[in-house]
Amino acid sequence: MTFSFLLQSSPLPVSPKPLLSQNQYSLSSLLSLNTTQRFLGLRTLSTKSTPNMQDPTSVSYLSQREAAEIDETLMGPLGFSVDQLMELAGLSVATSVAEVYKPSEYGRVLTICGPGNNGGDGLVAARHLHHFGYKPSICYPKRTPKSLYTGLVTQLESLSVPFVSVDDLPEDLSKDFDVIIDAIFGFSFHGAPRPPFDDIIRRLLSLQTLQKRPAIVSVDIPSGWHVEEGDHEGGGIKPDMLVSLTAPKLCAKRFCGPHHFLGGRFVPPSVAEKYKLELPSYPGTSMCVRIGKPPKVDISAMRVNYVSPELLEDQVETDPILQFRKWFDEAVAAGLRETNAMALSTTNKDRKPSSRMVLLKGFDENGFVWFTNYESKKGSDLSENPFAALLFYWEDMNRQVRIEGPVEKISEEESENYYHSRPRGSQIGAIVSKQSSVVPGRHVLYDEYEELTKKYSDGSVIPKPKNWGGFRLRPNLFEFWQGQPSRLHDRLQYSLQDVNGNPAWIIRRLAP
Ligand SMILES: NC(=O)C1=CN([C@@H]2O[C@H](COP(=O)(O)OP(=O)(O)OC[C@H]3O[C@@H](n4cnc5c(N)ncnc54)[C@H](OP(=O)(O)O)[C@@H]3O)[C@@H](O)[C@H]2O)[C@@H](O)CC1
Ligand SMILES: Cc1cc2nc3c(=O)[nH]c(=O)nc-3n(C[C@H](O)[C@H](O)[C@H](O)COP(=O)(O)O)c2cc1C
Ligand SMILES: Cc1ncc(COP(=O)(O)O)c(C=O)c1O
Ligand SMILES: [K+]
């Protein structure tokens, strides 16, 4: 089964999801699942899970001369070719755009390309955006007859990306485009814009008075701005996004739009040292990094309109465990992070509820298993009221699964087996953590951790604490939720009922 999920979302940053192909859930295969999850955790922690926001005051800015010098150094002694740098610069622009403006909402992208390398970056960005699912158009009035540029044009033509002449550009650019990429002038701009770019920049300026207008993304320099002094007279374009390449130029200090990104992940340490460049580190494998504060958002206006395939009664499995397995498989195949993370809700004897995330470590017809400290808050709740609710939310698939039922401890043997399959550090962590109790400070945990690490450095077996082990929830209720437009979601509930003296799963559709 293939999926085409459309998220119509507000323009918030999204994270590229790493792919994995882990597909085992029996208790016997817990070790491999665990390893994959740890690997993912590490990878994604260093990529996008923690937004990499930079303090703009800690970033260095380049003068026009320095920018040109770095360019010459890269393409001279450092052995880069202009094609290479342009490819990486254009890719950075495309990935920055994709971080903020989703193709489902901002598909129609006009790239306006100037005569120099800034224009070349625009051509490359348009090609990548095409492959990312956008519908780019290009306006490239002063073509450079060099093979690098004619090659880029040929590549775009082979993708049927339309080229629009200045005369054919609508006077009002707001109707036909959702994003306009300003790749007109870069750091070699000087003086006042000459035709036809003066008129194009005027059209970009006239957009500013409109309420609904395309987002303007400037490559390296907002075109028309002085490379060092920026929009010092205040009459220039006000881009929504600036993608600085290599390092921000001095004019970027005057950029006050919501999205400032850095791209051009190719600066070698020698260049960074020579020009005393203080630059943010790129997260994970990303080609861009946000500089500056995240944009202010209106929380009340944050919403996603879900668009997904229908979930119909005659398509689902009659056994909810099989249906869960199907959705779990699909979530894993889609590369979702921590597919096995679930919210666990418990109540205490006073009927007060409490929720937290735990990791699912196995499921089958006997139930759903997770591991924890039996003396934790959740452990104490479950001893007072052995019923719980589990909740999975697979955001990228517009899916939610609710599972409810009675809970019991799993056997000591099962807990022992799982405990010893965990990384030794986590085994020691479980001994150190008197989970849910008050700790006077971090050092208390770390001191004991260090001590035990030394004690078990010979590789000997780390004994499982008596109070650590698994719980199993035996489901009597499932609900599979698939988000749909206008909040008319599909909800199929499975409840375990007695039918002629036999337990049977009854499927009912619930109102959204
Ligand atoms: N590591 C790096 O550094 C990397 C740099 N990269 C990219 O290169 C960009 C710099 O490129 P660049 O040097 O080709 O200059 P750029 O600004 O695109 O245009 C110059 C053209 O504009 C023209 N022009 C000038 N003023 C004008 C005016 N008033 N009105 C009209 N035209 C005017 C000028 O003509 P001229 O005045 O010389 O006759 C010339 O044709 C940089 O910003 C970044 O985007 C990345 O690709 C890779 C890594
Ligand atoms: C994604 C995620 C997975 C977690 N998995 C577990 C887990 O499997 N077992 C566990 O004891 N705590 C896990 N935790 C920590 C719990 O959420 C919680 O902080 C801890 O168990 C204490 O909860 P309690 O005081 O309500 O008992 C996880 C946290 C997150 C965010
Ligand atoms: C406190 C605690 N215990 C247990 C787990 C489950 O970890 P593992 O996959 O190593 O069993 C987690 C996971 O986040 C956790 O935070
Ligand atoms: K530009």
XYZ file of C-alpha atoms and ligand atoms in Angstrom:
609
model
C 0.000 0.000 0.000
C 1.352 3.433 -0.851
C 0.447 6.587 0.976
C 0.135 10.109 -0.173
C -0.560 12.166 2.893
C -1.072 15.835 2.466
C -0.551 18.150 5.359
C -1.970 21.576 4.880
C -0.196 23.266 7.702
C 0.735 26.663 8.935
C 4.225 27.729 7.860
C 6.120 26.186 10.723
C 9.461 24.483 10.456
C 9.283 20.749 9.900
C 11.949 18.136 10.349
C 13.171 15.753 7.744
C 12.522 12.259 9.005
C 15.258 9.676 8.943
C 14.321 6.390 7.341
C 14.568 3.080 9.024
C 13.446 -0.370 8.199
C 12.950 -1.973 11.548
C 9.975 -4.178 11.700
C 10.096 -6.516 14.696
C 8.077 -6.396 17.840
C 8.175 -9.739 19.561
C 9.818 -9.702 22.962
C 12.552 -11.878 21.545
C 13.523 -9.163 19.080
C 13.512 -6.341 21.572
C 17.242 -5.936 21.415
C 17.288 -5.036 17.762
C 14.393 -2.632 18.054
C 16.111 -1.065 20.987
C 19.325 -0.616 19.066
C 17.573 0.992 16.139
C 15.673 3.305 18.388
C 18.795 4.350 20.216
C 20.542 4.996 16.946
C 17.615 7.097 15.774
C 17.492 8.931 19.046
C 21.117 9.891 18.755
C 20.816 10.925 15.151
C 17.721 12.965 15.513
C 18.822 14.605 18.723
C 21.734 16.062 16.900
C 19.591 17.024 13.914
C 16.245 18.663 14.267
C 14.672 17.543 17.489
C 16.104 20.536 19.280
C 15.619 23.547 16.997
C 19.006 25.040 16.388
C 18.235 28.692 17.098
C 21.184 31.018 17.033
C 21.703 34.243 18.843
C 22.192 36.700 15.929
C 24.657 38.729 17.976
C 27.045 35.758 18.109
C 27.208 35.377 14.320
C 29.873 37.195 12.319
C 29.128 39.286 9.244
C 31.231 39.803 6.131
C 32.044 42.991 4.267
C 31.631 43.009 0.492
C 35.386 42.753 0.050
C 35.696 39.813 2.438
C 32.824 38.005 0.689
C 34.550 38.389 -2.670
C 37.907 37.327 -1.182
C 36.449 34.184 0.330
C 34.853 33.418 -3.014
C 38.256 33.721 -4.696
C 39.995 31.646 -2.038
C 37.438 28.853 -2.278
C 37.671 28.744 -6.038
C 41.434 29.262 -6.137
C 43.746 27.594 -3.619
C 40.977 25.566 -1.997
C 40.127 23.779 -5.190
C 36.400 24.337 -5.467
C 34.708 24.977 -8.779
C 31.988 27.562 -9.170
C 29.535 24.841 -10.266
C 30.077 22.980 -7.024
C 29.574 25.985 -4.781
C 26.539 27.073 -6.753
C 25.007 23.623 -6.484
C 25.452 23.603 -2.714
C 24.245 27.201 -2.395
C 21.122 26.500 -4.466
C 20.419 23.341 -2.482
C 20.699 25.349 0.745
C 18.179 27.842 -0.574
C 15.758 25.096 -1.599
C 16.020 23.283 1.748
C 15.561 26.563 3.660
C 12.410 27.271 1.661
C 11.175 23.738 2.308
C 11.751 24.124 6.071
C 9.261 26.962 6.260
C 6.962 26.891 3.223
C 5.276 23.556 2.561
C 4.600 22.674 -1.085
C 0.942 21.879 -0.266
C 0.369 25.527 0.604
C 3.205 27.331 -1.134
C 3.613 25.296 -4.305
C 3.805 28.091 -6.893
C 7.315 29.490 -6.717
C 8.628 32.240 -8.988
C 12.417 32.449 -9.071
C 13.760 35.717 -10.433
C 17.354 35.289 -11.518
C 19.897 38.040 -12.042
C 22.927 37.972 -14.366
C 25.556 36.773 -11.864
C 26.150 33.839 -9.544
C 23.253 34.886 -7.336
C 21.022 34.197 -10.339
C 22.771 30.840 -10.787
C 21.939 29.937 -7.178
C 18.318 30.718 -8.040
C 18.374 28.376 -11.047
C 19.801 25.544 -8.948
C 17.289 26.190 -6.138
C 14.420 26.042 -8.630
C 15.595 22.642 -9.870
C 15.727 21.219 -6.348
C 12.352 22.730 -5.477
C 10.879 21.022 -8.534
C 12.156 17.694 -7.202
C 10.817 18.546 -3.731
C 7.305 18.793 -5.174
C 6.973 22.532 -5.861
C 5.885 24.089 -9.169
C 8.633 26.587 -9.945
C 8.626 29.180 -12.740
C 11.663 31.210 -13.707
C 12.165 34.759 -14.828
C 15.712 35.073 -16.161
C 15.906 38.184 -18.310
C 19.701 38.671 -18.646
C 21.057 35.239 -19.432
C 24.770 34.623 -19.155
C 26.032 32.710 -22.189
C 28.536 30.617 -20.162
C 28.128 26.835 -20.243
C 27.451 26.663 -16.488
C 24.341 28.798 -16.924
C 23.160 27.364 -20.221
C 23.484 23.919 -18.634
C 21.309 24.946 -15.686
C 18.707 26.339 -18.097
C 18.720 23.109 -20.121
C 18.272 21.068 -16.936
C 15.239 23.153 -15.979
C 13.788 22.984 -19.480
C 14.130 19.203 -19.411
C 11.926 19.253 -16.297
C 9.408 21.446 -18.172
C 9.948 24.263 -15.703
C 8.445 27.311 -17.461
C 10.560 30.403 -18.192
C 8.573 33.643 -18.144
C 9.794 36.839 -19.807
C 9.601 40.129 -17.899
C 6.885 41.259 -20.319
C 4.798 38.209 -19.548
C 5.173 38.568 -15.784
C 1.898 39.783 -14.308
C 2.076 43.334 -12.923
C 0.553 42.018 -9.711
C 2.683 39.030 -8.701
C 0.444 38.151 -5.747
C -2.172 36.188 -7.694
C 0.009 33.654 -9.454
C 2.708 32.925 -6.903
C 2.957 31.764 -3.295
C 6.710 32.274 -2.960
C 9.045 34.567 -4.890
C 12.732 33.788 -4.756
C 14.813 36.886 -5.203
C 18.032 35.647 -6.806
C 18.644 38.925 -8.618
C 21.735 40.422 -6.998
C 24.271 39.000 -4.593
C 27.364 40.416 -2.974
C 28.729 42.003 -6.184
C 25.792 44.383 -6.474
C 26.714 48.076 -6.581
C 25.005 51.359 -7.441
C 21.329 51.475 -8.281
C 19.505 48.629 -10.037
C 19.489 48.975 -13.813
C 16.703 47.837 -16.189
C 14.963 45.482 -16.290
C 15.701 44.688 -12.641
C 14.695 48.146 -11.411
C 11.150 47.460 -12.595
C 11.073 43.935 -11.150
C 12.242 45.216 -7.767
C 9.517 47.888 -7.942
C 6.945 45.100 -8.436
C 8.333 43.247 -5.448
C 8.071 46.467 -3.431
C 4.456 47.010 -4.431
C 3.566 43.614 -2.934
C 4.360 44.916 0.522
C 1.129 46.887 0.784
C -1.007 43.808 0.090
C -2.560 41.779 2.873
C -2.265 38.477 1.096
C 0.998 38.341 -0.741
C 3.608 35.798 -1.712
C 6.487 35.181 0.672
C 9.694 36.769 -0.594
C 12.868 34.744 -0.118
C 16.103 36.621 -0.810
C 19.228 34.721 -1.736
C 22.272 36.077 0.108
C 21.340 39.779 -0.286
C 17.876 41.344 -0.500
C 18.162 42.695 -4.037
C 18.522 46.435 -4.219
C 19.963 46.603 -0.701
C 23.482 47.920 -0.224
C 25.668 44.896 0.480
C 27.034 46.423 3.674
C 24.619 49.135 4.699
C 21.486 47.238 3.805
C 18.220 49.051 3.311
C 19.592 52.179 4.949
C 17.072 54.519 3.366
C 14.195 52.204 4.194
C 12.704 52.055 0.690
C 13.918 48.570 -0.253
C 12.204 45.200 -0.357
C 11.393 43.521 2.939
C 11.902 39.797 2.381
C 10.224 37.289 4.670
C 13.210 34.995 4.444
C 16.890 35.666 3.887
C 19.211 32.783 3.076
C 22.750 34.009 3.744
C 25.402 31.977 1.945
C 28.802 31.085 3.425
C 28.301 33.756 6.121
C 25.871 36.664 6.436
C 26.981 39.895 4.785
C 26.861 43.128 6.791
C 23.501 44.105 5.297
C 21.909 41.088 7.014
C 22.137 42.963 10.316
C 19.245 45.051 9.046
C 17.116 42.061 8.085
C 14.074 41.956 10.353
C 11.930 39.350 8.608
C 10.896 36.208 10.466
C 13.191 33.673 8.802
C 16.952 34.079 8.564
C 18.811 30.967 7.437
C 22.452 30.231 6.716
C 23.432 27.939 3.847
C 26.584 26.937 2.009
C 27.852 24.133 4.154
C 31.307 24.006 2.660
C 33.417 26.493 4.603
C 36.709 24.799 5.551
C 38.259 25.615 8.964
C 41.138 27.542 7.361
C 38.677 30.062 5.900
C 36.657 30.240 9.102
C 39.863 30.932 11.064
C 41.262 33.492 8.639
C 38.068 35.552 8.612
C 37.294 34.842 12.288
C 33.947 33.447 11.247
C 31.629 32.551 14.056
C 28.985 30.451 12.444
C 26.291 28.182 13.825
C 26.833 24.487 13.357
C 24.619 22.785 10.841
C 22.326 20.245 12.448
C 22.829 16.636 11.378
C 22.837 16.321 7.629
C 21.004 19.573 6.997
C 22.127 22.020 4.306
C 20.767 24.992 6.210
C 20.497 26.319 9.726
C 18.226 28.963 11.167
C 19.930 32.071 12.530
C 18.186 34.228 15.047
C 15.010 33.939 16.992
C 12.128 31.758 15.926
C 9.194 33.678 14.480
C 6.322 34.728 16.726
C 3.246 32.650 16.091
C -0.430 33.183 16.809
C -1.194 30.006 18.731
C -4.934 30.340 18.195
C -4.377 30.242 14.433
C -2.187 27.148 14.504
C -4.015 24.286 12.892
C -3.545 21.544 10.351
C -6.220 20.486 7.909
C -5.711 16.738 7.611
C -6.019 15.152 4.194
C -5.637 11.369 4.140
C -6.986 8.223 2.510
C -10.366 7.156 3.915
C -10.518 4.613 6.694
C -13.486 2.386 5.907
C -15.109 -0.420 7.862
C -14.709 -2.912 5.030
C -10.993 -2.167 4.648
C -9.849 -2.702 8.210
C -8.832 -5.990 9.784
C -11.463 -7.665 11.952
C -8.758 -8.284 14.585
C -7.536 -4.970 16.062
C -4.101 -6.422 16.826
C -3.657 -7.104 13.107
C -4.928 -3.625 12.309
C -2.474 -2.162 14.819
C 0.345 -4.198 13.302
C -0.563 -2.870 9.862
C -0.534 0.750 10.995
C 2.622 0.239 13.072
C 4.376 -1.277 10.030
C 3.285 1.626 7.875
C 4.473 4.175 10.433
C 7.862 2.441 10.637
C 8.090 2.245 6.837
C 7.262 5.953 6.598
C 10.348 6.620 8.705
C 8.527 8.173 11.654
C 10.665 8.776 14.688
C 9.929 6.683 17.785
C 6.916 4.950 16.323
C 6.812 2.955 19.562
C 6.483 6.005 21.818
C 3.077 6.087 23.471
C 1.327 8.123 26.116
C 0.358 6.002 29.106
C -2.472 7.290 31.287
C -3.148 5.914 34.733
C -5.268 6.952 37.702
C -4.643 6.622 41.416
C -7.030 5.498 44.118
C -8.482 9.033 44.289
C -9.329 8.716 40.565
C -6.819 11.435 39.692
C -5.388 10.839 36.212
C -1.783 11.191 35.159
C -0.070 10.733 31.773
C 3.487 10.254 30.558
C 5.271 8.782 27.545
C 6.723 5.285 27.589
C 8.164 3.043 24.904
C 6.196 0.076 23.642
C 8.542 -2.907 23.739
C 6.375 -5.638 22.305
C 2.809 -6.518 21.397
C 0.839 -9.550 20.395
C -2.545 -11.125 21.098
C -1.674 -11.146 24.803
C -1.239 -7.421 25.049
C 1.062 -4.404 24.918
C 4.261 -4.344 26.975
C 6.409 -1.508 28.363
C 9.080 -1.345 31.056
C 9.478 0.925 34.009
C 10.133 1.236 37.710
C 7.360 -0.471 39.687
C 7.798 2.084 42.500
C 7.364 5.095 40.205
C 4.235 7.244 40.156
C 2.831 5.134 37.309
C 3.770 1.959 39.170
C 1.971 3.162 42.275
C -1.082 4.271 40.254
C -1.265 0.871 38.586
C -1.076 -0.926 41.923
C -4.022 1.183 43.103
C -6.015 0.937 39.876
C -4.736 -1.691 37.411
C -6.362 -0.137 34.340
C -4.697 2.160 31.828
C -5.009 3.872 28.472
C -2.324 3.987 25.783
C -2.173 6.568 23.025
C -0.100 6.630 19.862
C 0.014 9.726 17.644
C 1.703 9.289 14.277
C 1.659 12.873 13.217
C 2.975 12.548 9.683
C 0.286 10.004 8.867
C -2.579 11.917 10.508
C -3.201 8.879 12.692
C -3.982 8.261 16.326
C -4.572 4.941 18.089
C -6.199 4.605 21.514
C -5.931 1.376 23.471
C -7.500 0.665 26.873
C -7.681 -2.262 29.223
C -6.525 -3.905 32.454
C -2.808 -3.996 33.271
C -0.666 -6.660 34.929
C 3.030 -7.132 35.636
C 4.855 -9.423 33.210
C 6.874 -12.361 34.549
C 10.217 -11.787 36.298
C 11.852 -13.907 33.631
C 10.589 -11.706 30.799
C 11.723 -8.600 32.684
C 15.160 -10.124 33.363
C 15.595 -10.989 29.683
C 14.653 -7.539 28.523
C 16.677 -5.727 31.199
C 19.874 -7.504 30.181
C 19.262 -6.714 26.505
C 19.477 -2.986 27.243
C 22.707 -0.976 26.919
C 24.745 -1.337 30.125
C 24.470 2.401 30.748
C 20.667 2.169 30.790
C 20.841 -0.835 33.103
C 22.927 1.195 35.546
C 20.581 4.160 35.014
C 17.669 2.017 36.138
C 19.522 1.132 39.360
C 20.477 4.740 40.019
C 17.036 6.226 39.376
C 14.563 5.872 42.226
C 12.063 6.931 39.614
C 9.629 9.750 40.514
C 11.355 10.510 43.841
C 12.834 13.936 44.570
C 16.562 14.300 43.763
C 18.632 17.048 45.449
C 20.650 17.647 42.260
C 21.918 16.055 39.060
C 25.277 15.272 40.637
C 23.654 12.751 42.995
C 22.591 10.630 40.021
C 25.876 11.094 38.208
C 28.050 10.267 41.209
C 26.236 6.990 41.740
C 26.261 6.286 38.017
C 30.050 6.803 37.914
C 30.539 4.569 40.908
C 28.462 1.750 39.444
C 30.082 2.156 36.034
C 33.447 1.535 37.685
C 32.072 -1.360 39.684
C 30.775 -3.099 36.557
C 33.642 -2.083 34.248
C 34.818 -5.717 34.252
C 31.793 -6.615 32.128
C 30.119 -8.613 34.869
C 26.342 -9.010 34.949
C 24.521 -5.934 36.235
C 21.726 -7.232 38.440
C 18.229 -6.025 37.617
C 16.688 -4.061 40.468
C 13.718 -5.943 41.947
C 11.515 -2.904 41.391
C 12.195 -2.684 37.657
C 10.191 -4.603 35.088
C 7.437 -4.749 32.524
C 3.721 -4.164 32.485
C 1.296 -5.666 30.001
C -2.000 -4.049 29.053
C -4.601 -6.512 27.808
C -6.775 -4.443 25.473
C -10.560 -4.477 25.574
C -10.903 -1.288 23.539
C -9.127 0.137 20.483
C -9.797 3.186 18.403
C -8.160 3.871 15.051
C -8.375 7.540 14.082
C -7.548 8.909 10.669
C -7.570 12.706 10.279
C -9.776 14.061 7.485
C -10.594 17.526 6.105
C -12.968 19.854 7.970
C -12.519 17.815 11.138
C -14.737 15.019 9.731
C -12.266 12.362 10.759
C -12.657 8.602 10.521
C -12.899 6.877 13.893
C -13.274 3.125 14.088
C -13.684 1.729 17.551
C -13.172 -1.956 18.398
C -14.713 -3.095 21.665
C -14.369 -6.572 23.110
C -17.856 -7.912 23.799
C -19.541 -11.135 24.741
C -21.283 -12.637 21.703
C -23.162 -15.863 22.505
C -20.788 -16.585 25.357
C -17.647 -15.875 23.292
C -15.508 -12.743 23.300
C -15.662 -10.923 19.953
C -14.424 -7.597 18.638
C -17.268 -5.312 17.565
C -16.370 -2.478 15.181
C -18.301 0.768 15.327
C -17.806 4.139 13.677
C -17.768 7.062 16.065
C -18.608 10.651 15.224
C -15.469 12.766 14.962
N 31.366 31.417 -1.469
C 30.650 32.291 -2.121
O 30.981 33.400 -1.994
C 29.532 31.861 -2.940
C 28.758 32.766 -3.684
N 27.657 32.375 -4.329
C 26.744 33.347 -4.911
O 27.401 34.253 -5.716
C 26.926 35.565 -5.437
C 27.870 36.555 -5.905
O 27.924 36.365 -7.284
P 28.560 37.400 -8.286
O 29.858 37.825 -7.786
O 28.464 36.787 -9.602
O 27.615 38.664 -8.167
P 26.059 38.907 -8.179
O 25.819 39.807 -7.049
O 25.258 37.705 -8.332
O 25.764 39.669 -9.543
C 26.683 40.390 -10.211
C 26.007 40.733 -11.549
O 25.069 41.746 -11.314
C 25.390 42.869 -12.107
N 25.129 44.072 -11.364
C 25.803 44.598 -10.339
N 25.224 45.720 -9.920
C 24.176 45.945 -10.737
C 23.211 46.943 -10.803
N 23.203 48.002 -9.997
N 22.245 46.836 -11.755
C 22.235 45.816 -12.604
N 23.151 44.818 -12.585
C 24.111 44.895 -11.653
C 26.837 42.693 -12.454
O 27.088 43.311 -13.657
P 28.254 44.435 -13.763
O 27.861 45.537 -12.835
O 29.488 43.753 -13.316
O 28.203 44.806 -15.175
C 26.955 41.194 -12.555
O 26.490 40.753 -13.813
C 26.692 35.523 -3.966
O 25.911 36.577 -3.492
C 26.048 34.182 -3.842
O 24.676 34.281 -4.165
C 27.262 30.971 -4.393
O 26.859 30.635 -5.674
C 28.365 30.015 -4.031
C 29.215 30.415 -2.932
C 9.551 9.208 24.314
C 9.675 8.833 25.775
C 9.767 7.510 26.120
C 9.857 7.135 27.440
N 9.891 5.827 27.739
C 9.874 5.442 29.019
C 9.791 4.076 29.347
O 9.717 3.200 28.475
N 9.792 3.745 30.636
C 9.842 4.676 31.620
O 9.840 4.305 32.782
N 9.906 5.976 31.349
C 9.920 6.393 30.067
N 9.968 7.718 29.785
C 9.966 8.690 30.878
C 8.509 8.880 31.355
O 7.799 9.704 30.450
C 8.398 9.468 32.749
O 9.116 10.687 32.831
C 8.926 8.525 33.831
O 8.618 7.187 33.552
C 8.335 8.893 35.176
O 6.932 8.860 35.107
P 6.027 8.716 36.407
O 6.633 9.622 37.467
O 4.662 9.175 36.002
O 6.045 7.292 36.822
C 9.884 8.122 28.453
C 9.805 9.465 28.098
C 9.693 9.816 26.769
C 9.588 11.269 26.400
C 13.293 6.363 32.409
C 13.192 5.485 31.210
N 13.117 4.170 31.373
C 13.034 3.349 30.339
C 13.006 3.801 29.059
C 12.943 2.833 27.943
O 14.232 2.729 27.463
P 14.811 1.403 26.778
O 14.415 1.504 25.354
O 16.270 1.508 26.974
O 14.228 0.254 27.491
C 13.079 5.158 28.832
C 13.034 5.702 27.495
O 13.023 6.906 27.257
C 13.168 6.030 29.937
O 13.253 7.363 29.776
K 19.298 38.281 -3.931
